[in-house]
Short mmCIF file of C-alpha atoms and ligand atoms in Angstrom, two decimals:
data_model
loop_
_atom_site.label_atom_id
_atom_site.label_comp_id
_atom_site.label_asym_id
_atom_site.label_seq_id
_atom_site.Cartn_x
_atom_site.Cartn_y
_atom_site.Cartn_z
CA UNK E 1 84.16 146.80 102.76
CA UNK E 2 86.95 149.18 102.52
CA UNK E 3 87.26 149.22 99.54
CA UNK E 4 88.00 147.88 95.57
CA UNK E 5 90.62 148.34 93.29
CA UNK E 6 88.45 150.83 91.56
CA UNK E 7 87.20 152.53 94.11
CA UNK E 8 90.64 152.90 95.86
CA UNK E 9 91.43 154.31 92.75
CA UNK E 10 89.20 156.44 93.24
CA UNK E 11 89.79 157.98 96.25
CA UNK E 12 93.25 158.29 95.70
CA UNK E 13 91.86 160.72 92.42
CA UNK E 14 89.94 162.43 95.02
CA UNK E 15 93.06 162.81 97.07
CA UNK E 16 94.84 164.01 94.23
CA UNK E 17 92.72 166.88 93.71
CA UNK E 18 93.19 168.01 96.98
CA UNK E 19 97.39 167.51 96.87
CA UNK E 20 96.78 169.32 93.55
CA UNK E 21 95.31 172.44 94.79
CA UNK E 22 97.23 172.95 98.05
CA UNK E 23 100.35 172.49 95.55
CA UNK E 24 98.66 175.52 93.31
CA UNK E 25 97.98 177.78 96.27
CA UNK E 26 101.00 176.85 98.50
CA UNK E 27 98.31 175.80 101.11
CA UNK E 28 99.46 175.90 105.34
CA UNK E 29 100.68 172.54 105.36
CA UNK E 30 98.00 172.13 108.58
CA UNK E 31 95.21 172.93 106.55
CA UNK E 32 96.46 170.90 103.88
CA UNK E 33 96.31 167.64 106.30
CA UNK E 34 92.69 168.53 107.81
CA UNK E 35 91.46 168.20 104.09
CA UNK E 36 93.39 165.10 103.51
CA UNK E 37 91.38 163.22 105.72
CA UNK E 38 87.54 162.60 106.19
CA UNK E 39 86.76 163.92 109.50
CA UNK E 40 84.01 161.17 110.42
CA UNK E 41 83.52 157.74 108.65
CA UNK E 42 80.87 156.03 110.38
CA UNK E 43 79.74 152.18 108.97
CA UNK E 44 76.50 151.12 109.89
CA UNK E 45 75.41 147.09 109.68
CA UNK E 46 72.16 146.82 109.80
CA UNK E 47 69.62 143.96 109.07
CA UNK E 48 65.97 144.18 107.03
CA UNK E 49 63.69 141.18 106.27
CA UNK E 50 63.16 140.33 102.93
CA UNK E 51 59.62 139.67 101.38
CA UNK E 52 60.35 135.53 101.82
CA UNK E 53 61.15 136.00 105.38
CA UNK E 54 64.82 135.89 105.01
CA UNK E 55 66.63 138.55 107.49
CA UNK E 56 69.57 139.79 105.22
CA UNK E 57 72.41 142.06 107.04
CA UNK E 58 73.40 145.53 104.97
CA UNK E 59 76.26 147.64 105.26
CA UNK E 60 75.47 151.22 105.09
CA UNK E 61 78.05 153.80 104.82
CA UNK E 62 77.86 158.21 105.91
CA UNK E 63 81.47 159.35 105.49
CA UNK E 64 81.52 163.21 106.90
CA UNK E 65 84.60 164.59 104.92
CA UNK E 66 84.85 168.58 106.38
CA UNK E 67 82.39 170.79 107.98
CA UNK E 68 84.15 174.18 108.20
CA UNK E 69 81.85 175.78 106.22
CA UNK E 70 78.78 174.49 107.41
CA UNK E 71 77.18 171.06 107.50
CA UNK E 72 77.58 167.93 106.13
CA UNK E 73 76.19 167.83 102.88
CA UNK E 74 75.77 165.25 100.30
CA UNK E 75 73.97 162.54 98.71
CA UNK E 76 73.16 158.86 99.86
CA UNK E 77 73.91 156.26 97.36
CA UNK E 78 72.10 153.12 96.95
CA UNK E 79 74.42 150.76 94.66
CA UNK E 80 76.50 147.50 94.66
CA UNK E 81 79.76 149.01 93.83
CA UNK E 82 79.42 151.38 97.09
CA UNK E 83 81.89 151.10 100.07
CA UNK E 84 84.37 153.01 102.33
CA UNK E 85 86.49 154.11 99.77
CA UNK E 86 84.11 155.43 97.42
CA UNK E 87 82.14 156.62 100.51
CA UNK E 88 85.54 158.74 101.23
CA UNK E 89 86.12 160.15 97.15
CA UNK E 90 82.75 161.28 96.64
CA UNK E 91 82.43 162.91 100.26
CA UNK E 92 85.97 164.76 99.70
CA UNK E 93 84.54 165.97 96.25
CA UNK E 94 81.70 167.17 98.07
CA UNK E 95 83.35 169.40 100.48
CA UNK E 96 85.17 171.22 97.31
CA UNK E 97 81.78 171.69 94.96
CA UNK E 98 79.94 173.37 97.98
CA UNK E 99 83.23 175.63 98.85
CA UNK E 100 83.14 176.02 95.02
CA UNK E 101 79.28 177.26 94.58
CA UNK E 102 80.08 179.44 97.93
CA UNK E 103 77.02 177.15 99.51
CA UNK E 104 77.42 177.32 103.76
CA UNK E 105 77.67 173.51 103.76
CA UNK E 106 80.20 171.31 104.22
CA UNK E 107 80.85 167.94 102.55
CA UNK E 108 79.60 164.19 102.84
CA UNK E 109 78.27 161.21 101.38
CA UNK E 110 77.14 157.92 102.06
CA UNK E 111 74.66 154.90 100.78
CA UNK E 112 73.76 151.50 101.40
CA UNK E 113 75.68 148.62 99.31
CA UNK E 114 73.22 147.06 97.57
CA UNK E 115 71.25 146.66 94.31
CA UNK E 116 68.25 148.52 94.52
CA UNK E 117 66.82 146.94 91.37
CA UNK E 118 67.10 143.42 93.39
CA UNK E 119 64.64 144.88 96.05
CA UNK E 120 60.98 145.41 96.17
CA UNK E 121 59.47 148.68 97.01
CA UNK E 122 58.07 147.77 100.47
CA UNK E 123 61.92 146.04 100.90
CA UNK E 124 63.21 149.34 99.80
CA UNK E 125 61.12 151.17 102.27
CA UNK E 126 62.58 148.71 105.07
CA UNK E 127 66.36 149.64 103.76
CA UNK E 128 66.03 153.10 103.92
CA UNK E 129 64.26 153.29 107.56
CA UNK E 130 66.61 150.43 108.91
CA UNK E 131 69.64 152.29 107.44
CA UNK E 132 68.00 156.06 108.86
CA UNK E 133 67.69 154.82 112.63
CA UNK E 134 71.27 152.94 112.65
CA UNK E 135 72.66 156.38 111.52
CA UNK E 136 70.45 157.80 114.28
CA UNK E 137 71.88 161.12 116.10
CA UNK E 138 74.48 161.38 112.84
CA UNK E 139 72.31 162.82 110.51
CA UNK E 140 70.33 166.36 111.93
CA UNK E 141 69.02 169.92 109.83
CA UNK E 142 71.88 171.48 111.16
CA UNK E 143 74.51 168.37 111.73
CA UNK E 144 74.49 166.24 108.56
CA UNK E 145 71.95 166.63 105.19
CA UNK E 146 71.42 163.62 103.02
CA UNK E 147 70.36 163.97 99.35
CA UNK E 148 69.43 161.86 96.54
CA UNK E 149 72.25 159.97 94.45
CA UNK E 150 72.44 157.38 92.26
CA UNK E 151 69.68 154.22 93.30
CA UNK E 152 67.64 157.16 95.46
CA UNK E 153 65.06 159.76 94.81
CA UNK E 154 62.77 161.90 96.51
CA UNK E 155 60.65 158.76 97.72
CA UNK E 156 64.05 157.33 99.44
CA UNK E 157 64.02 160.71 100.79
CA UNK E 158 60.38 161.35 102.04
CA UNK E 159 61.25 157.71 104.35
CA UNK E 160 64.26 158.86 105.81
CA UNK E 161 62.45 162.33 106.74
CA UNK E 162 59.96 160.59 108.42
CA UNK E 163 62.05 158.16 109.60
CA UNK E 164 64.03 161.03 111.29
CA UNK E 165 61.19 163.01 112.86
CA UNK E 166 59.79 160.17 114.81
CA UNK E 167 62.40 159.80 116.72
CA UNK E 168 61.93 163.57 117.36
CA UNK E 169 60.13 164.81 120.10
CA UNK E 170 56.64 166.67 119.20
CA UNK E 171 57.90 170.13 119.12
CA UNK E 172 60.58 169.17 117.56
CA UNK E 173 59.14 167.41 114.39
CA UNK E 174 58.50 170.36 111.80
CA UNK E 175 61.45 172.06 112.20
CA UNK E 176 63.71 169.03 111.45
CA UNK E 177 62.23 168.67 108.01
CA UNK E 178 65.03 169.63 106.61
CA UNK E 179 67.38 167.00 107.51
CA UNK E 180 67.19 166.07 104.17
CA UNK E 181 66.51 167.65 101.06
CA UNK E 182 65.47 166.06 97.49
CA UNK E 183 62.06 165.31 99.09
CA UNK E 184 58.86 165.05 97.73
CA UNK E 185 57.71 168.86 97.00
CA UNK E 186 54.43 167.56 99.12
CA UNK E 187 57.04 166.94 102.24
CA UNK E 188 58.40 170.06 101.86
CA UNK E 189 60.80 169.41 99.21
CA UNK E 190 61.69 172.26 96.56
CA UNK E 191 60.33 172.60 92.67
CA UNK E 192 62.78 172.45 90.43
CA UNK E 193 65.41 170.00 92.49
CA UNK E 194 64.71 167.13 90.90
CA UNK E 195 65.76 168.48 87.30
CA UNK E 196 68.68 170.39 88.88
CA UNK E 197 71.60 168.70 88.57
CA UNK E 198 70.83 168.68 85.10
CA UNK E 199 69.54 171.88 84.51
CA UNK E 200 72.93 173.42 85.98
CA UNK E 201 75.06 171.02 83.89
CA UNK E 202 73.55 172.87 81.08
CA UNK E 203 73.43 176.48 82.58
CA UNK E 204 77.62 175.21 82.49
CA UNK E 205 77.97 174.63 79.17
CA UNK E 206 76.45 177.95 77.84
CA UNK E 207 78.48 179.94 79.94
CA UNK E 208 81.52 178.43 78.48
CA UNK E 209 79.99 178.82 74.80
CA UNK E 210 79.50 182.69 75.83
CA UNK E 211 83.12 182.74 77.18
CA UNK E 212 84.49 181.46 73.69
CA UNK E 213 81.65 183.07 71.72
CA UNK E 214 80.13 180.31 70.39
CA UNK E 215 76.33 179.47 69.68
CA UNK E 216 74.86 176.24 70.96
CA UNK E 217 71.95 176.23 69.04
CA UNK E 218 72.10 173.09 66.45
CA UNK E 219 74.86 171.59 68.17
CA UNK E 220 75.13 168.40 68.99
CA UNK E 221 75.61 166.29 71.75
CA UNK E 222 75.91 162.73 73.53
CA UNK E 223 74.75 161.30 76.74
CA UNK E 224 75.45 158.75 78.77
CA UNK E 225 72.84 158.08 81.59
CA UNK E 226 69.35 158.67 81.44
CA UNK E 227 68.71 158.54 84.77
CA UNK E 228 67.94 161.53 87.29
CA UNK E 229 70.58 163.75 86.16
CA UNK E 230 71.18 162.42 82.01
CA UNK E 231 67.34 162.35 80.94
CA UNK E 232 67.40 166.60 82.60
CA UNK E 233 70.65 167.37 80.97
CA UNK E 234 69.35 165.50 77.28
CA UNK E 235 65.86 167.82 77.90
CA UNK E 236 67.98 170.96 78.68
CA UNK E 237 69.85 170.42 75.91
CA UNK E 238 66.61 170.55 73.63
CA UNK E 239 65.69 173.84 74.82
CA UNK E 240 68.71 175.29 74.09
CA UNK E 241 67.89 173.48 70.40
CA UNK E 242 70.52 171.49 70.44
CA UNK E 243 70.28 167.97 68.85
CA UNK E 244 70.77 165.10 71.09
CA UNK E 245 71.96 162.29 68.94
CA UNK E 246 72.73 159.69 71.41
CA UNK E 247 71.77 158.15 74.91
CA UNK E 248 73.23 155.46 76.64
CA UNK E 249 72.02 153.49 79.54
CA UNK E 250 72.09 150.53 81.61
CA UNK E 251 69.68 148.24 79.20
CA UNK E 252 71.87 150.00 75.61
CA UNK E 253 72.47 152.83 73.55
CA UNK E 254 70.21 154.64 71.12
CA UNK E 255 71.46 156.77 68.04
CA UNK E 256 69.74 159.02 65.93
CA UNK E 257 71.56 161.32 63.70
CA UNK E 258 68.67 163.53 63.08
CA UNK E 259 68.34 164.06 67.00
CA UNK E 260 66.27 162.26 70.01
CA UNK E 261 62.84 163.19 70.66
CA UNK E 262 63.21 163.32 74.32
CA UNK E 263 60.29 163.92 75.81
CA UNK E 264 59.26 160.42 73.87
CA UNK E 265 62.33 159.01 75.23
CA UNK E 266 62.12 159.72 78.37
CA UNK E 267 58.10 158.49 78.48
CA UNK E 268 59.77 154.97 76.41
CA UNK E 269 62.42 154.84 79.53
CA UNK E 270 60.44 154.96 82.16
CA UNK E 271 57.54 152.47 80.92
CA UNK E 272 60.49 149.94 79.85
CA UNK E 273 63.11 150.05 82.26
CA UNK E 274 65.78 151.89 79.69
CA UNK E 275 66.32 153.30 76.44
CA UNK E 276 67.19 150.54 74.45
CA UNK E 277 64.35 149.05 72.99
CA UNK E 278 62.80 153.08 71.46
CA UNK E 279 62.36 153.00 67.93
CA UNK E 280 62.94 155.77 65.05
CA UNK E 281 66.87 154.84 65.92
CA UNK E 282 69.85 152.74 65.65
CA UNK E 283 71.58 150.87 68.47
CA UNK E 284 75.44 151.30 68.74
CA UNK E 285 77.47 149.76 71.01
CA UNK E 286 79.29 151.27 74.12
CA UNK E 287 82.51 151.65 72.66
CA UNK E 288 80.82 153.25 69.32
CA UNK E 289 79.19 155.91 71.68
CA UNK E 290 82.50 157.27 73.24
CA UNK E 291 83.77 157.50 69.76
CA UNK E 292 80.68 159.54 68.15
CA UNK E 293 81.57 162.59 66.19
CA UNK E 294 79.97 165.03 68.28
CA UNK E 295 80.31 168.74 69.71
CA UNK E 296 79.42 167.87 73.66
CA UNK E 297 79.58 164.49 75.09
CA UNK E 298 78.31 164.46 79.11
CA UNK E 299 79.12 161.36 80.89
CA UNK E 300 75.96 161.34 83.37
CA UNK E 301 76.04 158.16 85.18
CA UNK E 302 78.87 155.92 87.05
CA UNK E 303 82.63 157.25 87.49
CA UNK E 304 85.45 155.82 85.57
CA UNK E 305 83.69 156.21 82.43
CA UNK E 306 86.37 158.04 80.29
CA UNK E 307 90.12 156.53 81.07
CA UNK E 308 93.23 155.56 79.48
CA UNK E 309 91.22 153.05 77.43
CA UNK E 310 88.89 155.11 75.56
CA UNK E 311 90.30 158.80 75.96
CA UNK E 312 91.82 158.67 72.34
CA UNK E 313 88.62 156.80 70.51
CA UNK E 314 86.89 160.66 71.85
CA UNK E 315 86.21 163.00 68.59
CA UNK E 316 83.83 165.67 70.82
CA UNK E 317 85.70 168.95 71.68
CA UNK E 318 83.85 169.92 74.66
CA UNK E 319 82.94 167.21 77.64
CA UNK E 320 80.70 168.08 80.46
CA UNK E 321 81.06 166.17 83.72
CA UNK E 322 77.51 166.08 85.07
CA UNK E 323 78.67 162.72 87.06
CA UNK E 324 81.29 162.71 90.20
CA UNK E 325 84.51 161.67 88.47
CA UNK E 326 83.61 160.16 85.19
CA UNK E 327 86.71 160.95 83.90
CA UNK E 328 89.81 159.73 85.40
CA UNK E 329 92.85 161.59 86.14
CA UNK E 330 95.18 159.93 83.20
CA UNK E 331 92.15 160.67 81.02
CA UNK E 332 91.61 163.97 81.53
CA UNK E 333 95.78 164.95 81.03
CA UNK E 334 94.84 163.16 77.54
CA UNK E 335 91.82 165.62 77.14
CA UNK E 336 93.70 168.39 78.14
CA UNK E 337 97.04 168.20 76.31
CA UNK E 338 94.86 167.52 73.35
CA UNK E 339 92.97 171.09 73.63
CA UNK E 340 89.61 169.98 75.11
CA UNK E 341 87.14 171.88 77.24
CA UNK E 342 86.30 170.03 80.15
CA UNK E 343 83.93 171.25 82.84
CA UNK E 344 84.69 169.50 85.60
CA UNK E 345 82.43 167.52 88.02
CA UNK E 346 82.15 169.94 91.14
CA UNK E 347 80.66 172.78 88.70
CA UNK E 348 79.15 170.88 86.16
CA UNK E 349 76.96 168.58 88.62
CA UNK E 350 76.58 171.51 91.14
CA UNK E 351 72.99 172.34 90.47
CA UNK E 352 71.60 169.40 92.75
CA UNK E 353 73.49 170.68 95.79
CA UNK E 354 72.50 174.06 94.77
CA UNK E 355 68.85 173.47 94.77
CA UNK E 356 69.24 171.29 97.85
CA UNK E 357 70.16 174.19 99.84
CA UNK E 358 67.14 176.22 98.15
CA UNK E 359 65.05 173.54 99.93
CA UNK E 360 66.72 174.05 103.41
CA UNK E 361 66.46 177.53 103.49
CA UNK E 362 62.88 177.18 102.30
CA UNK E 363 62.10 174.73 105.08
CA UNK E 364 63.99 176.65 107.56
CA UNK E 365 62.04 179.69 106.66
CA UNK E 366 58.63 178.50 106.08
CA UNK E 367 58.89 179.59 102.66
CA UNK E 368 58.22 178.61 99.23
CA UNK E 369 59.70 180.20 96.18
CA UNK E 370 58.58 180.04 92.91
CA UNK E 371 60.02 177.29 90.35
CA UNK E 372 61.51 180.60 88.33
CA UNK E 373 63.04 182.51 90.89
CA UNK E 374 64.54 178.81 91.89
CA UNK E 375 65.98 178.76 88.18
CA UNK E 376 67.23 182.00 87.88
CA UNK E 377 69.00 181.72 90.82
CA UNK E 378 70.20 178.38 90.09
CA UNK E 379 71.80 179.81 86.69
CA UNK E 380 73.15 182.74 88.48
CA UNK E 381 74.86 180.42 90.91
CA UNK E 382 76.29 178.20 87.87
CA UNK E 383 77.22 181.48 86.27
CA UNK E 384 79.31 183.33 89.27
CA UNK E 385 81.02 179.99 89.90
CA UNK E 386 81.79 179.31 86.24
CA UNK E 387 83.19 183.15 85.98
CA UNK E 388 85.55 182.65 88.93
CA UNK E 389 86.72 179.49 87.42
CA UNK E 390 87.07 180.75 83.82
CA UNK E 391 89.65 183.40 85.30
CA UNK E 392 91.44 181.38 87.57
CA UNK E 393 91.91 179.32 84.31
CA UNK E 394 93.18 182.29 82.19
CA UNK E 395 95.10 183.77 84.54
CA UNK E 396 97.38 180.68 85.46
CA UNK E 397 96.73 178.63 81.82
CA UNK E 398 95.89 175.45 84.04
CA UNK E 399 93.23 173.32 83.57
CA UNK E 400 89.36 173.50 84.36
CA UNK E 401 89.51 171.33 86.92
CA UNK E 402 92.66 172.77 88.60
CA UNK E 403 91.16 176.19 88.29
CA UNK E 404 87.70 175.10 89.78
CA UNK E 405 89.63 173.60 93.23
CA UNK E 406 92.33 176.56 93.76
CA UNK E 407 88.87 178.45 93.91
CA UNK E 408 87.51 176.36 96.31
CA UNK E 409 90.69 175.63 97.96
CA UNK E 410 91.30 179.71 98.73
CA UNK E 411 87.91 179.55 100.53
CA UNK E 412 88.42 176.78 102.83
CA UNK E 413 91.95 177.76 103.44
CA UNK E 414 90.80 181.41 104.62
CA UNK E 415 88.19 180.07 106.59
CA UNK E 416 90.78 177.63 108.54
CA UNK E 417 93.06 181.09 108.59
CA UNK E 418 90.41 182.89 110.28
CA UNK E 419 89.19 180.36 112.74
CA UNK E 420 92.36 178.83 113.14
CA UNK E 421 92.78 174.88 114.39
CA UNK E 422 91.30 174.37 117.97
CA UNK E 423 92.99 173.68 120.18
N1 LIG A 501 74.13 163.77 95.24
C1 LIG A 501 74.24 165.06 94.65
C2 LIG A 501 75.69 165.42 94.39
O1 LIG A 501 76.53 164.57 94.24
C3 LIG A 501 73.48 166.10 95.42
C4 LIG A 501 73.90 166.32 96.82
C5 LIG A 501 72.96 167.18 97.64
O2 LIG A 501 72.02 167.73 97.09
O3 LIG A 501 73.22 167.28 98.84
O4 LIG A 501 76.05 166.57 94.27
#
């Protein structure tokens, strides 16, 4: 499908971004229209047998938005709501956090529409092979890089890897390991990835508490998602001893003004499918959890969370974007005007990518590095971005997000400049 009214939406936010930026840095009007456009959209239709017998056909998506400064790069998403369009946003916003975090990849993205939840592991298992050989020559170590993303994990991961290599030759097998990365640290996959995303969301946020000199320590917070990338956020969060007051998920949302224990939580969500039924707290609805007095609220989970709807029920001053565009455009021009700090998707969520090209240099090296050296250099990633941004920001008095794409935007521009447009 090409797409819904959200998700075209969506990608014309995406767009925006882009128009935004070239507008900011008077961008070569031919470099302007490269980035405009995905360079590759590929849509794969596939079928798998369910476990009654039933042959079902799946549409699978890989949209390959820019590769100029290296290769594809980006997650694969496994969830109803995914098609062309959102395919095209999240691969465009791709291209800008890897330009952003100075990472040689380019950008893409991709999934399979479907509910994962609907599908049994050994049905999941017949997705994600199904899905790997229809993409077939598109993906490669040094062509195109899937991740996890929302409905995946390393599992989904380790079966397209070894999907891949067997229809490598012999020779060829170990070294194309690292066609994907998010793996299984037994395949070859990298400590600390799987808490990365959230781990740099919070590596973020202190860096703009040091900018404004302010101490996190006792201050509170709200989260919504406690999947992959909200349950590693709400645990950073506690080591920085701030109090996590409130989760949200897809089965509810828990409150506790005293704070979470989230290492309980977490055990509670992951032996009941959710958050919701955990005791030692109250239950609140949705719209009761955008409107908590708090310091830090992160939307962690779907896009489109924050809009014109809600923005003025918010009462937190500082909102970290750990998702890819929770916040829409007409929301965040709310946010802004009304003095907010907003850390913006392609720096806030750019730990995962980060770490994922940890992994592929690993792989490609035979290496393994230590879960602390992965850290440290994970922070000082999140810190030199966050720097650049924080000046861009000062120097011109626009917003986070504005300042976080001219930076990226004045990469990929001099990289066009210097390799100019074949032919
Ligand atoms: N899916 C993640 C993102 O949106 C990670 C991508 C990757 O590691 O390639 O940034």
């Amino acid at each position: 499908m090409t797409g819904t009214a959200s998700s075209t939406l969506l990608y014309q936010e995406a767009t925006a971004n882009v128009e935004d930026a070239a507008r900011a840095i008077d961008m070569d009007q031919k470099v302007r229209r490269v980035l405009l456009k995905p360079m590759n959209e590929l849509i794969v239709n596939f079928p798998i047998q369910r476990e009654n017998g039933e042959h079902e056909v799946l549409q699978g998506y890989r949209i390959q938005h820019n590769n100029v400064l290296g290769p594809f790069k980006g997650g694969m998403r496994f969830h109803q709501g995914m098609d062309l369009n959102e395919s095209r946003a999240l691969a465009t916003w791709m291209t800008f956090k890897c330009a952003l975090l100075n990472l040689p990849f380019g950008g893409a993205k991709g999934g399979v529409a479907i509910n994962p939840a609907h599908y049994g592991t050994a049905e999941l298992e017949r997705v994600v092979r199904r899905f790997t050989h229809a993409l077939g020559e598109n993906i490669g170590p040094e062509f195109d890089i899937p991740a996890p993303d929302m409905g995946t994990d390393a599992q989904t991961m380790g079966w397209m890897m070894d999907t891949y290599l067997n229809s490598r030759g012999p020779g060829e097998r170990q070294n194309a390991r690292r066609v994907v990365t998010g793996k299984p640290v037994e395949l070859g996959g990298s400590l600390g990835r799987e808490s990365a995303t959230g781990r740099g969301a919070a590596y973020a946020l202190r860096h703009l508490y040091g900018q404004l000199d302010r101490t996190l320590s006792g201050q509170s917070a709200a989260v919504q998602g406690f999947g992959n990338v909200g349950s590693h956020v709400a645990a950073a969060f506690t080591e920085l001893n701030m109090k996590v007051v409130a989760i949200a998920d897809i089965s509810g949302v828990v409150y506790n003004p005293e704070g979470l224990d989230i290492a309980k939580l977490t055990l509670h969500a992951s032996q009941h499918r959710g958050v919701a039924t955990f005791d030692a707290c109250d239950t609140i609805t949705p719209e009761e959890f955008f409107a908590l007095d708090v310091d830090v609220l992160v939307p962690a989970a779907l896009e489109s969370q924050i809009t014109a709807e809600n923005v003025n029920d918010i009462r937190a001053h500082t909102i970290v974007e750990a998702a890819n565009g929770p916040v829409t455009a007409e929301a965040s021009k709310v946010l802004e005007e009304a003095g907010l700090n907003l850390i913006p998707d392609i720096l806030a969520n750019a730990g995962g990518v980060v770490v994922s090209y940890y992994e592929w240099v690993q792989n490609k090296t035979s290496s393994r590095w230590t879960a602390r050296d992965i850290d440290s250099r994970l922070r000082d990633a999140i810190w030199d971005a966050s720097d650049r941004v924080w000046s861009i920001r000062n120097d011109r008095g626009c917003s986070w997000r504005q300042a976080a794409y001219i930076e990226a935007s004045n990469l990929l521009q001099k990289v066009y400049r210097l390799r100019g447009i074949f032919p």
